[in-house]
Amino acid sequence: MKEFICPELQDRVDFHMTRFRDAHDQVGRAWVTVDSKEILDCSYYRRHMAVWKEHQALMKKSADKTDRKDYLDNYHAAYDSARKKADADFIFDEGIFRNAILAYLDIPIKDALVSKNPLIEAFALIDRRLGRRTFEKIHLSEKEHPLVHAFYE
């Protein structure tokens, strides 16, 4: 991934991934640093807790349903809603980060710049294949992921 970064930023931007081998489920964490300052944290446990808390809140709202089929339907719908909320809140885990990097390595820069995945879009902003004129034409909205804004600056 480092060889895709523009030469001016190669010594400043680092991508890290680790796996917690002693943890019972061996999940991990990914993070991005700029000038040794962490600007993105993709932790399984952070995402899992955000999804779980949102799921529990949604299930409490539908707690009056006693029919088993209704309960299971609500359970799955609440879980899907909780995952979508975590995505909207930009709470990612290391699996999402890894998949974004793998997808990014396989797509052209012009497709990466318009990707719906904010991680891929952020990676494209520091890519050595991105020209100065193309970069100057980019206008970010305030809804963009903080990593996109950090790499844009």
XYZ file of N, CA and C in Angstrom:
459
model
N 0.825 -1.189 0.000
C 0.000 0.000 0.000
C 0.871 1.255 0.000
N 2.002 1.198 0.685
C 2.883 2.369 0.770
C 3.349 2.851 -0.600
N 3.554 1.920 -1.547
C 4.039 2.343 -2.864
C 2.984 3.105 -3.660
N 1.732 3.065 -3.238
C 0.676 3.835 -3.905
C 0.602 5.269 -3.387
N 1.206 5.542 -2.258
C 1.143 6.882 -1.667
C 2.074 7.822 -2.427
N 1.620 9.051 -2.622
C 2.451 10.035 -3.334
C 3.758 10.244 -2.554
N 4.846 10.514 -3.265
C 6.169 10.609 -2.628
C 6.235 11.617 -1.472
N 5.497 12.718 -1.568
C 5.533 13.738 -0.517
C 4.961 13.232 0.811
N 4.108 12.234 0.743
C 3.451 11.742 1.971
C 3.936 10.366 2.420
N 4.769 9.709 1.651
C 5.165 8.344 1.986
C 5.795 8.224 3.370
N 6.558 9.214 3.783
C 7.190 9.153 5.104
C 6.283 9.650 6.222
N 5.145 10.209 5.855
C 4.247 10.781 6.857
C 3.052 9.896 7.174
N 2.590 9.110 6.206
C 1.378 8.299 6.375
C 1.762 6.834 6.566
N 1.172 6.205 7.570
C 1.404 4.781 7.815
C 0.079 4.071 8.053
N 0.005 2.853 7.571
C -1.151 1.978 7.778
C -0.706 0.833 8.666
N -1.518 0.517 9.674
C -1.160 -0.529 10.624
C -2.330 -1.500 10.782
N -1.986 -2.766 10.961
C -2.993 -3.784 11.293
C -2.367 -4.745 12.287
N -3.179 -5.182 13.224
C -2.698 -6.169 14.180
C -3.821 -7.159 14.468
N -3.441 -8.300 14.937
C -4.386 -9.360 15.290
C -4.092 -9.732 16.735
N -5.123 -9.804 17.569
C -4.956 -10.163 18.971
C -5.042 -11.678 19.103
N -3.923 -12.345 18.964
C -3.884 -13.812 18.946
C -4.319 -14.443 20.257
N -4.115 -13.752 21.371
C -4.497 -14.332 22.661
C -5.974 -14.114 22.983
N -6.638 -13.275 22.217
C -8.070 -13.073 22.428
C -8.811 -14.334 21.989
N -9.925 -14.614 22.619
C -10.643 -15.857 22.324
C -11.105 -15.936 20.871
N -11.377 -14.788 20.250
C -11.858 -14.809 18.874
C -10.802 -14.314 17.882
N -9.640 -13.937 18.375
C -8.491 -13.520 17.570
C -8.808 -12.401 16.585
N -9.650 -11.478 17.012
C -9.932 -10.321 16.164
C -8.800 -9.317 16.298
N -8.893 -8.225 15.582
C -7.790 -7.284 15.603
C -8.222 -5.848 15.514
N -7.270 -5.063 15.041
C -7.456 -3.626 14.952
C -6.614 -3.113 13.792
N -7.114 -2.092 13.125
C -6.352 -1.417 12.077
C -6.403 0.074 12.390
N -5.336 0.780 12.056
C -5.321 2.208 12.282
C -4.399 2.888 11.286
N -4.660 4.168 11.091
C -3.881 4.982 10.159
C -3.274 6.124 10.959
N -1.995 6.395 10.704
C -1.332 7.520 11.356
C -0.794 8.486 10.301
N -0.835 9.752 10.643
C -0.199 10.801 9.851
C 0.716 11.552 10.812
N 1.982 11.614 10.479
C 2.989 12.231 11.359
C 2.937 11.608 12.749
N 2.796 10.301 12.796
C 2.750 9.501 14.029
C 1.538 9.790 14.903
N 0.543 10.506 14.375
C -0.688 10.777 15.111
C -1.797 9.925 14.514
N -2.472 9.170 15.355
C -3.542 8.288 14.887
C -4.740 9.119 14.446
N -5.172 8.896 13.195
C -6.321 9.639 12.674
C -7.498 8.730 12.341
N -7.280 7.418 12.382
C -8.364 6.469 12.115
C -8.147 5.226 12.948
N -9.205 4.778 13.615
C -9.154 3.554 14.409
C -10.266 2.636 13.928
N -9.891 1.472 13.448
C -10.864 0.475 12.997
C -10.724 -0.738 13.909
N -11.515 -0.768 14.947
C -11.422 -1.818 15.951
C -12.682 -2.678 15.945
N -12.481 -3.977 15.953
C -13.610 -4.898 15.993
C -14.450 -4.641 17.239
N -13.797 -4.504 18.374
C -14.527 -4.363 19.632
C -15.311 -3.051 19.687
N -14.752 -1.982 19.187
C -15.454 -0.697 19.162
C -16.711 -0.795 18.286
N -16.567 -1.392 17.100
C -17.722 -1.539 16.208
C -18.749 -2.489 16.816
N -18.276 -3.599 17.357
C -19.186 -4.589 17.943
C -20.019 -3.955 19.061
N -19.377 -3.159 19.916
C -20.117 -2.533 21.019
C -21.120 -1.495 20.495
N -20.752 -0.745 19.479
C -21.672 0.244 18.908
C -22.888 -0.447 18.306
N -22.654 -1.529 17.561
C -23.758 -2.273 16.949
C -24.623 -2.911 18.034
N -23.991 -3.499 19.038
C -24.731 -4.183 20.107
C -25.612 -3.196 20.877
N -25.054 -2.029 21.236
C -25.837 -1.037 21.994
C -27.030 -0.536 21.184
N -26.802 -0.263 19.912
C -27.898 0.189 19.057
C -28.944 -0.915 18.886
N -28.485 -2.140 18.726
C -29.391 -3.283 18.580
C -30.250 -3.442 19.834
N -29.621 -3.344 21.000
C -30.372 -3.471 22.253
C -31.423 -2.370 22.393
N -31.057 -1.160 22.013
C -32.014 -0.044 22.089
C -33.196 -0.279 21.156
N -32.922 -0.765 19.961
C -34.005 -1.038 19.010
C -34.886 -2.188 19.486
N -34.284 -3.185 20.102
C -35.070 -4.326 20.590
C -35.960 -3.922 21.767
N -35.500 -3.003 22.598
C -36.330 -2.548 23.719
C -37.596 -1.866 23.211
N -37.486 -1.175 22.080
C -38.647 -0.502 21.497
C -39.684 -1.495 21.016
N -39.239 -2.688 20.627
C -40.179 -3.688 20.114
C -40.346 -4.845 21.098
N -40.116 -4.590 22.383
C -40.157 -5.650 23.392
C -41.562 -6.196 23.633
N -42.586 -5.458 23.253
C -43.954 -5.901 23.507
C -44.396 -7.029 22.569
N -43.623 -7.345 21.568
C -43.974 -8.420 20.636
C -43.651 -9.760 21.300
N -44.668 -10.611 21.443
C -44.445 -11.893 22.103
C -44.429 -13.055 21.115
N -44.929 -12.845 19.933
C -44.919 -13.886 18.920
C -43.474 -14.165 18.495
N -43.080 -15.442 18.473
C -41.692 -15.807 18.169
C -41.268 -15.346 16.777
N -42.131 -15.495 15.793
C -41.792 -15.067 14.429
C -41.585 -13.557 14.373
N -42.485 -12.805 15.026
C -42.323 -11.352 15.077
C -41.025 -10.974 15.784
N -40.727 -11.691 16.866
C -39.502 -11.402 17.615
C -38.271 -11.620 16.735
N -38.225 -12.742 16.023
C -37.067 -13.027 15.168
C -36.959 -12.036 14.015
N -38.095 -11.680 13.436
C -38.076 -10.676 12.366
C -37.538 -9.341 12.889
N -38.028 -8.943 14.070
C -37.561 -7.696 14.673
C -36.084 -7.781 15.054
N -35.676 -8.936 15.534
C -34.278 -9.136 15.938
C -33.344 -8.901 14.746
N -33.640 -9.538 13.630
C -32.788 -9.409 12.442
C -32.865 -8.002 11.837
N -34.059 -7.430 11.819
C -34.208 -6.072 11.293
C -33.456 -5.071 12.173
N -33.520 -5.263 13.493
C -32.809 -4.367 14.406
C -31.300 -4.498 14.225
N -30.831 -5.711 14.032
C -29.392 -5.924 13.820
C -28.931 -5.255 12.529
N -29.698 -5.419 11.464
C -29.353 -4.765 10.195
C -29.347 -3.247 10.337
N -30.336 -2.714 11.036
C -30.396 -1.264 11.262
C -29.210 -0.789 12.092
N -28.828 -1.565 13.091
C -27.693 -1.200 13.945
C -26.388 -1.205 13.148
N -26.224 -2.185 12.271
C -25.013 -2.235 11.423
C -24.979 -1.046 10.464
N -26.127 -0.715 9.881
C -26.189 0.429 8.968
C -25.891 1.738 9.699
N -26.358 1.847 10.937
C -26.072 3.052 11.722
C -24.583 3.141 12.020
N -23.945 2.032 12.345
C -22.499 2.036 12.591
C -21.748 2.455 11.328
N -22.196 1.966 10.177
C -21.579 2.383 8.911
C -21.769 3.885 8.690
N -22.971 4.376 8.948
C -23.258 5.803 8.754
C -22.454 6.669 9.722
N -22.168 6.127 10.906
C -21.376 6.846 11.902
C -19.876 6.636 11.695
N -19.517 5.951 10.607
C -18.119 5.674 10.251
C -17.397 4.870 11.333
N -18.065 3.892 11.889
C -17.438 3.003 12.863
C -17.141 1.701 12.136
N -15.868 1.504 11.810
C -15.441 0.353 11.027
C -14.596 -0.586 11.879
N -14.515 -1.838 11.448
C -13.607 -2.777 12.103
C -12.459 -3.107 11.151
N -11.533 -3.916 11.613
C -10.345 -4.199 10.800
C -10.684 -4.994 9.548
N -11.747 -5.755 9.564
C -12.169 -6.495 8.376
C -12.641 -5.558 7.271
N -13.397 -4.545 7.634
C -13.856 -3.551 6.669
C -12.652 -2.792 6.106
N -11.706 -2.457 6.980
C -10.490 -1.755 6.561
C -9.687 -2.608 5.574
N -9.494 -3.878 5.921
C -8.734 -4.790 5.050
C -9.426 -4.957 3.697
N -10.726 -5.137 3.707
C -11.471 -5.287 2.457
C -11.394 -4.027 1.602
N -11.387 -2.860 2.253
C -11.277 -1.604 1.509
C -9.906 -1.503 0.838
N -8.865 -1.892 1.548
C -7.516 -1.851 0.954
C -7.425 -2.818 -0.219
N -7.925 -4.022 -0.043
C -7.862 -5.011 -1.125
C -8.663 -4.553 -2.341
N -9.826 -3.977 -2.112
C -10.637 -3.470 -3.223
C -9.934 -2.298 -3.889
N -9.341 -1.423 -3.090
C -8.661 -0.243 -3.620
C -7.505 -0.624 -4.546
N -6.780 -1.637 -4.188
C -5.627 -2.053 -4.988
C -6.029 -2.581 -6.362
N -7.302 -2.941 -6.518
C -7.775 -3.538 -7.769
C -8.611 -2.617 -8.654
N -8.777 -1.362 -8.264
C -9.623 -0.487 -9.077
C -8.821 0.708 -9.590
N -9.239 1.271 -10.722
C -8.566 2.465 -11.246
C -8.781 3.662 -10.318
N -7.871 4.607 -10.384
C -7.929 5.785 -9.507
C -9.216 6.584 -9.711
N -9.696 6.694 -10.933
C -10.923 7.477 -11.169
C -12.128 6.826 -10.508
N -12.154 5.492 -10.456
C -13.247 4.793 -9.765
C -13.114 4.929 -8.253
N -11.882 4.935 -7.769
C -11.643 5.075 -6.331
C -12.105 6.447 -5.831
N -11.916 7.469 -6.639
C -12.293 8.828 -6.235
C -13.795 9.004 -6.073
N -14.585 8.200 -6.760
C -16.048 8.318 -6.665
C -16.667 7.127 -5.927
N -15.843 6.370 -5.245
C -16.320 5.194 -4.516
C -17.284 5.604 -3.403
N -18.253 4.739 -3.137
C -19.175 4.972 -2.026
C -18.539 4.574 -0.698
N -17.426 3.851 -0.769
C -16.699 3.464 0.437
C -15.770 4.617 0.815
N -15.984 5.245 1.981
C -15.164 6.402 2.348
C -13.687 6.062 2.533
N -13.379 4.834 2.894
C -11.971 4.452 3.049
C -11.275 4.426 1.693
N -11.925 3.867 0.700
C -11.348 3.821 -0.650
C -11.184 5.237 -1.187
N -12.176 6.077 -0.961
C -12.094 7.462 -1.414
C -10.918 8.190 -0.742
N -10.726 7.935 0.543
C -9.613 8.569 1.265
C -8.268 8.081 0.738
N -8.150 6.781 0.493
C -6.897 6.246 -0.045
C -6.573 6.894 -1.389
N -7.597 7.151 -2.197
C -7.391 7.735 -3.522
C -6.827 9.158 -3.442
N -7.160 9.878 -2.370
C -6.696 11.261 -2.251
C -5.187 11.377 -2.036
N -4.556 10.322 -1.544
C -3.106 10.373 -1.326
C -2.352 9.498 -2.316
N -3.053 9.031 -3.330
C -2.459 8.136 -4.321
C -1.513 8.897 -5.247
N -0.397 8.296 -5.575
C 0.581 8.919 -6.477
C 0.044 9.038 -7.895
N -0.994 8.255 -8.237
C -1.583 8.316 -9.581
C -2.521 9.501 -9.765
N -2.883 10.153 -8.661
C -3.804 11.292 -8.714
C -3.031 12.527 -9.149
N -3.457 13.144 -10.225
C -2.791 14.341 -10.735
C -3.177 15.593 -9.970
N -2.341 16.610 -10.074
C -2.566 17.865 -9.370
C -3.868 18.531 -9.823
N -4.117 18.567 -11.134
C -5.336 19.213 -11.634
C -6.589 18.468 -11.184
N -6.532 17.148 -11.194
C -7.682 16.369 -10.720
C -7.912 16.637 -9.240
N -6.831 16.682 -8.478
C -6.941 16.956 -7.045
C -7.576 18.327 -6.795
N -7.185 19.319 -7.571
C -7.712 20.667 -7.387
C -9.195 20.770 -7.744
N -9.692 19.866 -8.559
C -11.114 19.868 -8.936
C -12.005 19.229 -7.876
N -11.407 18.558 -6.911
C -12.176 17.844 -5.883
C -12.730 18.837 -4.868
N -14.040 18.717 -4.611
C -14.704 19.528 -3.592
C -15.417 18.574 -2.651
N -15.055 18.627 -1.393
C -15.627 17.721 -0.407
C -16.835 18.337 0.277
N -17.785 17.478 0.613
C -18.925 17.937 1.407
C -18.584 17.719 2.883
N -19.356 18.314 3.738
C -19.104 18.154 5.173
C -19.497 16.769 5.663
N -20.238 16.023 4.847
C -20.686 14.687 5.237
C -19.610 13.626 5.018
N -18.515 14.004 4.407
C -17.458 13.044 4.109
C -16.824 12.520 5.406
N -16.271 11.345 5.318
C -15.583 10.710 6.440
C -14.424 11.593 6.904
N -14.159 11.652 8.209
C -13.041 12.457 8.710
C -11.683 12.087 8.086
N -11.498 10.822 7.731
C -10.242 10.417 7.082
C -10.116 11.069 5.702
N -11.215 11.181 4.986
C -11.204 11.840 3.680
C -10.782 13.290 3.861
N -11.335 13.966 4.843
C -10.962 15.356 5.109
C -9.501 15.464 5.546
N -9.049 14.545 6.379
C -7.655 14.588 6.833
C -6.689 14.401 5.669
N -6.986 13.484 4.776
C -6.105 13.256 3.631
C -6.222 14.380 2.602
N -7.365 15.029 2.523
C -7.541 16.127 1.590
C -6.691 17.327 2.006
N -6.615 17.546 3.305
C -5.838 18.677 3.809
C -4.371 18.356 3.695
